[in-house]
Short mmCIF file of C-alpha atoms and ligand atoms in Angstrom, two decimals:
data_model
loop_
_atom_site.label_atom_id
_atom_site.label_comp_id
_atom_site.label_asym_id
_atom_site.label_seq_id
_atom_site.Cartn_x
_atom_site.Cartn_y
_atom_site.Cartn_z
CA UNK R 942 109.84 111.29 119.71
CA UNK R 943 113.07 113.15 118.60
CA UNK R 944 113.78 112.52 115.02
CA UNK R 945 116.90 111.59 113.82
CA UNK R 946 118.26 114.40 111.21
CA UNK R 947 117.37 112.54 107.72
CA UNK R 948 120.73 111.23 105.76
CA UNK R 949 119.59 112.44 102.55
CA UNK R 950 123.49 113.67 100.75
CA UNK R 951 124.82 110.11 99.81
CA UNK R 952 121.43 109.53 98.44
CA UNK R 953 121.39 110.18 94.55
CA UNK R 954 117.94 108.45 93.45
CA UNK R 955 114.46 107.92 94.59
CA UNK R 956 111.83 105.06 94.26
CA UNK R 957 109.19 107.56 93.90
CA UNK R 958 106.37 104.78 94.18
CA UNK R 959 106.70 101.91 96.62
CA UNK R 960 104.64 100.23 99.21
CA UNK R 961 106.68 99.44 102.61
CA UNK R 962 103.81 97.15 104.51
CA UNK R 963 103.62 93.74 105.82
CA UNK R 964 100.85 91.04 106.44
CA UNK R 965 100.72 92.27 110.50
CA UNK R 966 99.01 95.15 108.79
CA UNK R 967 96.27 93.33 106.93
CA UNK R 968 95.65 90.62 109.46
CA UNK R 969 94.67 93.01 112.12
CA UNK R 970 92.93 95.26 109.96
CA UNK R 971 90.96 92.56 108.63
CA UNK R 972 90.18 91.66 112.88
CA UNK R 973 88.76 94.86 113.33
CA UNK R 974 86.23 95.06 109.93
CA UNK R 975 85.44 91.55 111.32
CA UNK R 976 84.89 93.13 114.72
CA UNK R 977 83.13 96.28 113.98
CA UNK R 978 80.99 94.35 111.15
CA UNK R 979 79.57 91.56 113.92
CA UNK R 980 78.72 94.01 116.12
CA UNK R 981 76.91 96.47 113.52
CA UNK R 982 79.44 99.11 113.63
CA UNK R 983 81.29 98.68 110.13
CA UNK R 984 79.27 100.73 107.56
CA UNK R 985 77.04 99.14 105.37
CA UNK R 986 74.30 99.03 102.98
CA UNK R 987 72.78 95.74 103.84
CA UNK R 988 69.24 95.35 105.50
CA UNK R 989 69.53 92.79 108.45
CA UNK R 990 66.72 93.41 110.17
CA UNK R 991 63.92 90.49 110.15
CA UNK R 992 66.34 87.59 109.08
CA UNK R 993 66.04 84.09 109.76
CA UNK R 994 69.35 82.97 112.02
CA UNK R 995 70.33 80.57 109.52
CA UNK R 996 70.08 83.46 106.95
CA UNK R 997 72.49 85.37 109.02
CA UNK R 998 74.86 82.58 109.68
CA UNK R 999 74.94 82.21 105.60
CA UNK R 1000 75.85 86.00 105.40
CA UNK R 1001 78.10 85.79 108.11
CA UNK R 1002 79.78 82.80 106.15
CA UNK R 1003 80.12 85.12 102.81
CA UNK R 1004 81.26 88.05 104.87
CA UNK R 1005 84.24 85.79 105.75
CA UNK R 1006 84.91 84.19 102.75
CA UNK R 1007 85.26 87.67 101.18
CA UNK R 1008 88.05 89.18 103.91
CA UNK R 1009 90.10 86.46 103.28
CA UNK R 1010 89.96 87.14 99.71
CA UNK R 1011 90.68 90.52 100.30
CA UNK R 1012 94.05 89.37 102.26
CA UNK R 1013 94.85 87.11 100.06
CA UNK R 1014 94.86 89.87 96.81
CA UNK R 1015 97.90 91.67 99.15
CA UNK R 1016 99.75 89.01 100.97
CA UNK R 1017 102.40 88.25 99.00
CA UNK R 1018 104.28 90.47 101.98
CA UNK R 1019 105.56 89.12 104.73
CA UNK R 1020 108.87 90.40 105.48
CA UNK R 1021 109.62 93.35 108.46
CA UNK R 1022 109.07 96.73 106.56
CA UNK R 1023 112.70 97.64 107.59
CA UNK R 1024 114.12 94.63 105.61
CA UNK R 1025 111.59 95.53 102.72
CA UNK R 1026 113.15 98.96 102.56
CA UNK R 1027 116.64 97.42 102.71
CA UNK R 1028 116.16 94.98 99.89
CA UNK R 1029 115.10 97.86 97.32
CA UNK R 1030 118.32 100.12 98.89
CA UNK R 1031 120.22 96.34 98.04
CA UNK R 1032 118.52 95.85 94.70
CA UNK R 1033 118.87 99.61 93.22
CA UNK R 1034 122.59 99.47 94.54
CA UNK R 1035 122.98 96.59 92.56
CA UNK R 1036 121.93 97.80 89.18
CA UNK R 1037 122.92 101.64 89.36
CA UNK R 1038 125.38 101.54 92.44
CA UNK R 1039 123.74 104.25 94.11
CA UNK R 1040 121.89 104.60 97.98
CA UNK R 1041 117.93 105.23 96.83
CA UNK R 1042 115.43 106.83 99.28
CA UNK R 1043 111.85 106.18 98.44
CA UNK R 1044 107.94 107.43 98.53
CA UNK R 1045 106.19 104.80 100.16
CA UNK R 1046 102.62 104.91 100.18
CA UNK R 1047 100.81 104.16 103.01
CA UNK R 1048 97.56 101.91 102.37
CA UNK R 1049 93.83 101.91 104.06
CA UNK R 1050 91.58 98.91 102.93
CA UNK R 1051 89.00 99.64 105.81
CA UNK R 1052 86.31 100.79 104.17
CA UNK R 1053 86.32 98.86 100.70
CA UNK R 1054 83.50 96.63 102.16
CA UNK R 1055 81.54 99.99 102.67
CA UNK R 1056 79.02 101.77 100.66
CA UNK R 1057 81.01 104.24 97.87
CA UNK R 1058 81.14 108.00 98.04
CA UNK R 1059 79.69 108.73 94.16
CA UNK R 1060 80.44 111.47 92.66
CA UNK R 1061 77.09 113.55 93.89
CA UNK R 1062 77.04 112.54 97.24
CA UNK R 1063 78.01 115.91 99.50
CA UNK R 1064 79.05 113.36 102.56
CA UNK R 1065 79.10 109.92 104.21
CA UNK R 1066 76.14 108.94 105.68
CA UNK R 1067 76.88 105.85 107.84
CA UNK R 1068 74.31 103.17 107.19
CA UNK R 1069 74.70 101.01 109.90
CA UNK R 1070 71.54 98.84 109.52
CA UNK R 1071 73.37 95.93 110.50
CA UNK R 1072 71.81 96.71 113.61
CA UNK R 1073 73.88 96.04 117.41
CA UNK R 1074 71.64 92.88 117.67
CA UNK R 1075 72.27 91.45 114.16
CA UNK R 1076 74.80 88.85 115.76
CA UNK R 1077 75.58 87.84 119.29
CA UNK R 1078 78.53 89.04 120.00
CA UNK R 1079 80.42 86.54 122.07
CA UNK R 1080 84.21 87.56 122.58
CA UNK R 1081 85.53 83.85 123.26
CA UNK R 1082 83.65 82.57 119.96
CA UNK R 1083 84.96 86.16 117.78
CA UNK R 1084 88.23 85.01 119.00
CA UNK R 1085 87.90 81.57 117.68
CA UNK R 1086 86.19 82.34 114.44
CA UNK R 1087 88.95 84.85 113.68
CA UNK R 1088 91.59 82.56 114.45
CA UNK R 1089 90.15 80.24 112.02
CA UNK R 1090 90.15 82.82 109.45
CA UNK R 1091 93.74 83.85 109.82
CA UNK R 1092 94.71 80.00 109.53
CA UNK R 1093 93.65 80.04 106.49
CA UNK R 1094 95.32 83.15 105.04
CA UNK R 1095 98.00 82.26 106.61
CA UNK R 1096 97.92 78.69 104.99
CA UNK R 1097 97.23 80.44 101.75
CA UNK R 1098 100.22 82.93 101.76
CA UNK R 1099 102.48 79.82 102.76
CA UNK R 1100 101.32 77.69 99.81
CA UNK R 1101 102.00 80.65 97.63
CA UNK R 1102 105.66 80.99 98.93
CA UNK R 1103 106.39 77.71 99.31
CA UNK R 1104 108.83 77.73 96.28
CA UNK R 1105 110.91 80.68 97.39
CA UNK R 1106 114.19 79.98 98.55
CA UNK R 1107 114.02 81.17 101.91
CA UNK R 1108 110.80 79.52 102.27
CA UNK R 1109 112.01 78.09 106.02
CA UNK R 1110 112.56 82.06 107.59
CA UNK R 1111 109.20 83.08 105.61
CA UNK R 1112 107.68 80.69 107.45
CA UNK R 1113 108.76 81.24 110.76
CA UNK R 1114 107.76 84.95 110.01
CA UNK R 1115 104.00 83.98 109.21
CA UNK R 1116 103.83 81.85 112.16
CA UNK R 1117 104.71 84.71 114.10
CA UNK R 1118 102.53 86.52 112.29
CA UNK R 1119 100.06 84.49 113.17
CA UNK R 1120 99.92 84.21 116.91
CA UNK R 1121 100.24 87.81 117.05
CA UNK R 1122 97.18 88.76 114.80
CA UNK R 1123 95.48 86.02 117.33
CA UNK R 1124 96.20 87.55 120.69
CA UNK R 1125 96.14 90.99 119.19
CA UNK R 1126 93.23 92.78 121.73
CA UNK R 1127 93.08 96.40 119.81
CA UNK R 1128 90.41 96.35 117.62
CA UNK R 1129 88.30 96.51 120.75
CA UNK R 1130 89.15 99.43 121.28
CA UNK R 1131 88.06 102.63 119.82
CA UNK R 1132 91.55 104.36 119.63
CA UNK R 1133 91.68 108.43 118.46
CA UNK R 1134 94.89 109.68 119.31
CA UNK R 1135 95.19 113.04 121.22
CA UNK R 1136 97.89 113.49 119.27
CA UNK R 1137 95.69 113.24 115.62
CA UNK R 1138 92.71 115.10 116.97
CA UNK R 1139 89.54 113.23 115.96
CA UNK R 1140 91.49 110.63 113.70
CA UNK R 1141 89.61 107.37 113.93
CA UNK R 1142 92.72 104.79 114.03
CA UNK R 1143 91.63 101.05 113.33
CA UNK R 1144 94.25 98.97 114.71
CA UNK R 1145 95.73 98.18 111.58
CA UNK R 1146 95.52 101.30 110.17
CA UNK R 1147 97.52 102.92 113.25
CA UNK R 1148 100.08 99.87 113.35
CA UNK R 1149 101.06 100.39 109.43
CA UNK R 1150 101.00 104.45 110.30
CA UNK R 1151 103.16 103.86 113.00
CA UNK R 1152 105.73 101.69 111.42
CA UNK R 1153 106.86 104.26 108.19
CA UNK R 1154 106.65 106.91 111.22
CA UNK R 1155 109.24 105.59 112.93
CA UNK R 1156 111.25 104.93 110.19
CA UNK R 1157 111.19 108.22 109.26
CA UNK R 1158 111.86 109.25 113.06
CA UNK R 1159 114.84 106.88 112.92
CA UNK R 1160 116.41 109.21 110.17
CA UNK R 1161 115.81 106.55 106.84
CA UNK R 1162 115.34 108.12 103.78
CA UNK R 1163 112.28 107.93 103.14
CA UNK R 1164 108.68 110.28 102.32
CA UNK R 1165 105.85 108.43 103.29
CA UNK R 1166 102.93 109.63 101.95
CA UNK R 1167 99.56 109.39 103.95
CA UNK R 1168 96.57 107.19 102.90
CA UNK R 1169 93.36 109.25 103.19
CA UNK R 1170 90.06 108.07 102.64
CA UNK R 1171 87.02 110.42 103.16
CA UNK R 1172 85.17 107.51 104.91
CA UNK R 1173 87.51 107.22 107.85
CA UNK R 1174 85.93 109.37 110.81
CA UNK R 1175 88.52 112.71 111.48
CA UNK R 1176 90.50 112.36 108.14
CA UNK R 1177 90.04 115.87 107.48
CA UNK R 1178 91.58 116.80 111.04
CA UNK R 1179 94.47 114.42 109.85
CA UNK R 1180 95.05 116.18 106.72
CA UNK R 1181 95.04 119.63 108.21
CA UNK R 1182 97.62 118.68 111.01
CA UNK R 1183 101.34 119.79 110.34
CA UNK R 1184 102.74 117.51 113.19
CA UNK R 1185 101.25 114.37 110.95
CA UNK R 1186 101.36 115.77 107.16
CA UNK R 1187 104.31 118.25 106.28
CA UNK R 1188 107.40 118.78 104.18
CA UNK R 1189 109.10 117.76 107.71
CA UNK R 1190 107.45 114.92 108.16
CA UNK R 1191 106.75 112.53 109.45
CA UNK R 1192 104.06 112.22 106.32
CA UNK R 1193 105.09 114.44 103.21
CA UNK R 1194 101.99 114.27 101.04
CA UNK R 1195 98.55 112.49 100.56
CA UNK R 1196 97.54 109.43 98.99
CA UNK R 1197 94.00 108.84 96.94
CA UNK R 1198 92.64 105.63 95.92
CA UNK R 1199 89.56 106.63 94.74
CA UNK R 1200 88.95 103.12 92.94
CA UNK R 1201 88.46 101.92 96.78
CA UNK R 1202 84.97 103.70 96.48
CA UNK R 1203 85.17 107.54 96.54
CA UNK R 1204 84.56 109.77 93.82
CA UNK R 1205 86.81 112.56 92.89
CA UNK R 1206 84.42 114.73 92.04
CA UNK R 1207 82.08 114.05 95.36
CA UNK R 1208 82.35 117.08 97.59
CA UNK R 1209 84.23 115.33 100.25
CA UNK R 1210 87.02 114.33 98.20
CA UNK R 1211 87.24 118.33 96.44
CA UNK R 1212 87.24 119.59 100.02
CA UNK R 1213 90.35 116.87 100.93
CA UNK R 1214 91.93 118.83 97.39
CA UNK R 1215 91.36 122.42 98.33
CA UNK R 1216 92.77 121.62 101.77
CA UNK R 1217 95.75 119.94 100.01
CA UNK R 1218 95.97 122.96 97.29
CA UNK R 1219 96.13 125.43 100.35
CA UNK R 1220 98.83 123.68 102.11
CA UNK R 1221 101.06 122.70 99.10
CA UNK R 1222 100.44 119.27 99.82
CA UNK R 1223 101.52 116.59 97.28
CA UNK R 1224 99.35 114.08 96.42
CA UNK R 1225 99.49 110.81 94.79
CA UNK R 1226 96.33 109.43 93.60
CA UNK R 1227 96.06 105.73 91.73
CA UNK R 1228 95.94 106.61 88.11
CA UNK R 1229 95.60 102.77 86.41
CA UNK R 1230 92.57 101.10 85.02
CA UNK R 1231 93.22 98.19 87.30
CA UNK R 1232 95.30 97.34 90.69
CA UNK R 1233 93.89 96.51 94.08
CA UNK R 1234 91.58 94.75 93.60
CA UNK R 1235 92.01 93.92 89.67
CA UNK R 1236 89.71 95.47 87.32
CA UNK R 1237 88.14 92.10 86.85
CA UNK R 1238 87.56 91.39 90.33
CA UNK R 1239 84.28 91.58 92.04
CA UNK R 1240 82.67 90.30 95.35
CA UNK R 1241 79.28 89.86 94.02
CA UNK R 1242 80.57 87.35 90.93
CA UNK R 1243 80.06 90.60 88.57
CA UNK R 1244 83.30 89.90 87.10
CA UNK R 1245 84.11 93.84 87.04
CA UNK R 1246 85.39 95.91 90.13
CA UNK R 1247 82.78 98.58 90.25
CA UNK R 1248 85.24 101.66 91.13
CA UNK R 1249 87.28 101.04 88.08
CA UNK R 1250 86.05 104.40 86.53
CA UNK R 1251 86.61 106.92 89.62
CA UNK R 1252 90.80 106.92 88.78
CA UNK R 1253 90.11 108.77 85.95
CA UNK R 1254 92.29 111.44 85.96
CA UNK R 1255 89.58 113.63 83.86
CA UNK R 1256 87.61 113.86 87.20
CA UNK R 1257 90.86 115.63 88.74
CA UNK R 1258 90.59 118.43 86.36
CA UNK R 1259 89.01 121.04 88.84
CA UNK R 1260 91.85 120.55 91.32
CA UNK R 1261 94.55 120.62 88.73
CA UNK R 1262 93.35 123.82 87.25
CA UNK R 1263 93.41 125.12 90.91
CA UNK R 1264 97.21 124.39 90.98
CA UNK R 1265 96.98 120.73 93.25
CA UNK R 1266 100.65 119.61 93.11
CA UNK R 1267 99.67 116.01 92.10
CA UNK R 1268 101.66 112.53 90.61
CA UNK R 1269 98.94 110.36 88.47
CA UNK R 1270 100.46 107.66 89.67
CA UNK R 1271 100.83 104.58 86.71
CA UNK R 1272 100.49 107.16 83.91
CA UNK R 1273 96.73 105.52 83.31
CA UNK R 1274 98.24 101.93 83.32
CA UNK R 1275 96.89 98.92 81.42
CA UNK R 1276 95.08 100.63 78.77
CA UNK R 1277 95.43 100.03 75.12
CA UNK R 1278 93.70 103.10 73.84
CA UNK R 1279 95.68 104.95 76.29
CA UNK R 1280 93.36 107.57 76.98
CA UNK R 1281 93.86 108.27 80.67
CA UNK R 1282 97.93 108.24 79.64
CA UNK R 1283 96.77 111.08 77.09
CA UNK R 1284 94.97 113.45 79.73
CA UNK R 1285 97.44 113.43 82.01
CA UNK R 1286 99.96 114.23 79.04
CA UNK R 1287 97.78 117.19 78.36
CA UNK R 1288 97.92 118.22 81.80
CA UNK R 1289 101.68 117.90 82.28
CA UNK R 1290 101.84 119.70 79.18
CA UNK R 1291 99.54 122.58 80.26
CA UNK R 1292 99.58 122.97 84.02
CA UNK R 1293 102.90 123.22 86.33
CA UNK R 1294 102.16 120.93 89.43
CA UNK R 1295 101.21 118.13 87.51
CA UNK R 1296 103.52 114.84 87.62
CA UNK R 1297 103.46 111.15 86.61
CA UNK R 1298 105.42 107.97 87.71
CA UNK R 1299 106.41 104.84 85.79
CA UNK R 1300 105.66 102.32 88.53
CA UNK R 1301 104.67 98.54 87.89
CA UNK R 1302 105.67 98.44 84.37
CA UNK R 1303 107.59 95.32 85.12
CA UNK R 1304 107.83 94.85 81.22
CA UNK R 1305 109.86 96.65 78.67
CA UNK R 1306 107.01 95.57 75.58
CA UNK R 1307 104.67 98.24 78.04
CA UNK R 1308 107.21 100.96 78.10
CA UNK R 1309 108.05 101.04 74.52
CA UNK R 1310 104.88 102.27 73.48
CA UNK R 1311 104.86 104.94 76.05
CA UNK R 1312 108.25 106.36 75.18
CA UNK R 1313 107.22 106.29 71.12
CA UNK R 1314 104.22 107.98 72.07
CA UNK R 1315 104.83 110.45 74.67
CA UNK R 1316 108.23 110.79 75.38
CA UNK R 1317 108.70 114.05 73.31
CA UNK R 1318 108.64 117.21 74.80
CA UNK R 1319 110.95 118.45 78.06
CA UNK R 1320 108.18 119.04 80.31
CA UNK R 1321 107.23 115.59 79.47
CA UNK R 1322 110.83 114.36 80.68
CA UNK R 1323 110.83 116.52 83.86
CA UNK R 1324 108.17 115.01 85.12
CA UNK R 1325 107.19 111.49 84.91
CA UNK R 1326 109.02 110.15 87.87
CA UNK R 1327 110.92 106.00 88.19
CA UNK R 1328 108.49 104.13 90.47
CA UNK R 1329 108.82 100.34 90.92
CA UNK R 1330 105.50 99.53 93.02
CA UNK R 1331 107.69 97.25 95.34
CA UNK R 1332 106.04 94.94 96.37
CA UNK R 1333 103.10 95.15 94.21
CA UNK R 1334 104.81 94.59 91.43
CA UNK R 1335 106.09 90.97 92.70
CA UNK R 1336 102.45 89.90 92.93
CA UNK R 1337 101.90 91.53 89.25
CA UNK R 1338 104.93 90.00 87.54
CA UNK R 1339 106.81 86.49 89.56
CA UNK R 1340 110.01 86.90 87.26
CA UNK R 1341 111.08 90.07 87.53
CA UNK R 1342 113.42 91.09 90.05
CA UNK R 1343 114.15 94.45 91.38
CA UNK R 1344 117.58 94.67 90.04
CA UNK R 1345 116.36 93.84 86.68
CA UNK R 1346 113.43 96.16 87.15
CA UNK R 1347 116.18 99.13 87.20
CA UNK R 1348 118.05 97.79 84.87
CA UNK R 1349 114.90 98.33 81.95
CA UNK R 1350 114.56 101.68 82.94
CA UNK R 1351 118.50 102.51 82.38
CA UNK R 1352 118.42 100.61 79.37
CA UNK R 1353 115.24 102.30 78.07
CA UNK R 1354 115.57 105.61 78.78
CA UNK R 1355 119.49 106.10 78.95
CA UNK R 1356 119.40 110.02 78.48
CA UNK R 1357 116.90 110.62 81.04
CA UNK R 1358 116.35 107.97 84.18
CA UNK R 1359 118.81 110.28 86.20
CA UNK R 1360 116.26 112.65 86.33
CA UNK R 1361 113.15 110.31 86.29
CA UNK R 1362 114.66 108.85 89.54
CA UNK R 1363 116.49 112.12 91.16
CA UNK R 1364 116.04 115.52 90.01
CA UNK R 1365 112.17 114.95 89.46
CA UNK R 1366 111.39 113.35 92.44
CA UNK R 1367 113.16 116.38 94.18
CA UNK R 1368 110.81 118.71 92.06
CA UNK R 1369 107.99 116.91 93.13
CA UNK R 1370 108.72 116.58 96.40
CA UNK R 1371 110.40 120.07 96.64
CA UNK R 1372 113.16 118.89 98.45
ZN1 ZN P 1601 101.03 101.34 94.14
#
C-alpha cells in the first residue's frame, strides 16, 4: 500500500498515550481463544485428561463465564477507531485550540488465559494438555455457543451505555457489531502473513493491527506503537522487521504489558529489549500498580491479579542501563508510597533514554502530589510526557471529559504542558 506523506506541520501537540480500538477487536479475539481453547490448541496449564463429561461441560461453562468477563473489563468502546481518533483531535482542539497527533498503543489480550512467563523461565513451553479430544468439536454447535456468548457482552456493553446520549447510534453500532463477530469465519484459520514472516496473527489481533496501519497509511497523525507479547508464536520476527516496526512506520515503537503474564526479567522478554536497544526502538511498557485487569481482579476469586508485581520498573533496570529508549508509562500509578514513581525518577534523573507519561490521571487531587514531589529538576520536565489513556480513562473515571482532561493539565502545569505534550513527545519519539 502507498502511504500517504504524514501531515505532521499544523500539528503542535501529541497524546503521547492513547488506545485507538473498538469492540470488533475483542469480540473476535475472544472467538478465536474460544476456538483454539475447545479444540486444545490455546495454551494452558490445566490437566484434562481422564475427566468425567459433565466435569468438562462445568469447565467449559467457567471458561466462558471468564471471556466474557474479560470483554466486559474493555468494552466500554464501541465507536469506529477513525471517529475515536477524531473525537480526541475535537476534544484537545477544544481546550488548547491546537490539531494533536497521538501514540496509540496497540493491545494483545490473547494469551492472558495462558500460563505466565516468570521471571526464570528461559522460554515458552506450550502446555497444551487440553488434549485435541478434550471436547468435540462441532462447528455448527461452536457457532451457536459463541453467538450466545457475544449476546451477552453485547447486552452487557448496551446496559452500560444505555444513559449516553447517543445511546440510539451506539446501538446500531453494537448490533452491527454483533452480526459481524457472528459470521466472522477467521479464527479458523491459522493466518501468518508472508508479509510478517512467522508472525502468528489471531484474527483479532491482525484486524486491530490492521486498522492503526491503515490509518497511518492514510497519512493521520499518528505513531502506533506495536503490542508484543513473548507468548505469541514469531513475535521476535515481528520485532526485527523494518517494514512492520520503524521510525517510518507503519509501527514506531514496542509496547510491554508485562502484568498480562511475562516477566521482565525472563530471558525472552531481555532478548525482545536487546533487540529493541539495537534498533533504537522505543518502547512503552505499563508502569501502574493496577489497569487491565484491576489489581484486585482475579479469575480464580483470589481477589488479587497475580501479575501485579512484573510492571515494576526495578525489573527494567538491566535494559535501561544498556541505553533502552523507554516511557514507564503511568509514572507507577495508584500507589501511595509512590515507590515505582521514585525509581523511575531516579532513572530519568540518571540515564538519558528514559521517559514517563502522565496518562489516566483523570483527577487533579492525583497530580498534585506528583508535581510537589517530583516536579523539580529540568530533566524531570523534559521528560514526563501528557498522555490521556483515551478510552481507558472513560471506563476509569465516568465524569471526566476529554476537554476537561486537558484543561487540568494546562491549569496544573502552566509553565510546562507545551513541552509535556510537544517538544517531549518529539524527543521521545525522535521526530
Ligand atoms: Zn494505557
Amino acid at each position: 500500500m502507498k502511504q500517504a506523506k504524514k501531515q505532521t506541520n499544523s500539528i503542535k501537540g501529541f497524546d503521547a498515550h492513547c488506545h485507538i480500538f473498538n469492540l470488533r477487536y475483542l469480540l473476535k479475539e475472544a472467538k478465536e481463544i474460544f476456538f483454539t481453547w475447545i479444540i486444545g490448541d490455546y495454551p494452558t496449564a490445566e490437566k484434562f485428561a481422564f475427566k468425567s463429561d459433565a466435569e468438562k461441560q462445568k469447565i467449559k461453562e467457567d471458561f466462558k463465564t471468564k471471556l466474557i468477563h474479560l470483554v466486559e473489563l474493555l468494552s466500554a468502546t464501541v465507536r469506529s477507531e477513525k471517529r475515536n481518533f477524531r473525537f480526541i483531535q475535537n476534544q484537545a482542539n477544544e481546550a488548547w485550540k491546537i490539531k494533536v497527533g497521538a501514540i496509540p498503543l496497540m493491545m494483545d489480550i490473547f494469551y492472558i488465559f495462558a500460563p505466565p512467563i516468570t521471571e526464570d523461565d528461559t522460554d515458552f513451553f506450550q502446555t497444551k494438555s487440553l488434549g485435541a479430544n478434550a471436547f468435540e468439536f462441532n462447528e455448527d454447535d461452536f457457532e451457536k455457543e459463541y453467538a450466545e456468548l457475544a449476546k451477552k457482552i453485547v447486552a452487557k456493553v448496551k446496559s452500560k451505555a444505555q444513559k449516553q446520549h447517543d445511546f440510539s447510534d451506539i446501538e446500531k453500532e453494537l448490533d452491527q457489531h454483533l452480526i459481524e463477530a457472528v459470521e466472522d469465519s477467521e479464527y479458523k484459520y491459522t493466518t501468518k502473513s508472508a508479509e510478517y514472516g512467522n508472525l502468528h496473527l489471531s484474527s483479532g489481533f491482525r484486524f486491530h493491527m490492521d486498522r492503526l496501519r491503515k490509518m497511518v497509511h492514510q497519512g493521520e497523525p499518528i505513531y502506533p506503537f506495536f503490542a508484543v507479547d513473548p507468548r505469541r508464536e514469531g513475535i521476535f520476527d515481528a520485532i526485527k522487521n523494518k517494514n512492520l516496526i520503524s521510525e517510518n512506520g507503519p509501527f514506531y515503537g514496542v509496547k510491554l504489558y508485562p502484568r498480562l503474564g511475562y516477566h521482565p526479567l525472563s530471558k525472552p522478554v531481555q532478548d525482545i529489549l536487546d533487540i529493541c536497544i539495537e534498533r533504537d526502538l522505543p518502547v512503552i511498557t505499563h508502569c501502574g500498580m493496577s489497569g487491565f485487569p484491576p489489581k484486585d481482579f482475579s479469575f480464580d476469586g483470589s481477589g488479587t491479579w497475580k501479575y501485579n508485581d512484573y510492571g515494576n520498573p526495578k525489573h527494567f533496570l538491566p535494559a535501561v542501563k544498556k541505553g533502552l529508549r523507554i516511557d514507564f508509562a503511568h509514572l507507577g500509578s495508584v500507589d501511595p508510597s509512590y515507590k515505582w514513581a521514585e525509581t523511575i525518577i531516579e532513572y530519568i534523573n540518571k540515564y538519558e533514554n528514559v521517559y514517563s507519561d502522565l496518562s489516566c490521571y483523570t483527577k487533579t487531587s492525583e497530580l498534585k502530589p506528583i508535581i510537589k514531589k517530583f516536579w523539580n529538576t529540568d530533566k524531570v520536565k523534559s521528560r514526563i510526557m501528557f498522555g490521556s489513556d483515551f478510552d481507558v480513562m472513560y471506563f476509569t473515571d465516568k465524569k471526566i471529559t476529554y476537554e476537561q482532561y486537558c484543561r487540568n493539565f494546562t491549569d496544573l502545569f502552566p509553565n510546562d504542558i507545551k513541552k509535556m505534550r510537544y517538544d517531549n513527545v518529539k524527543a521521545f519519539l525522535k521526530i
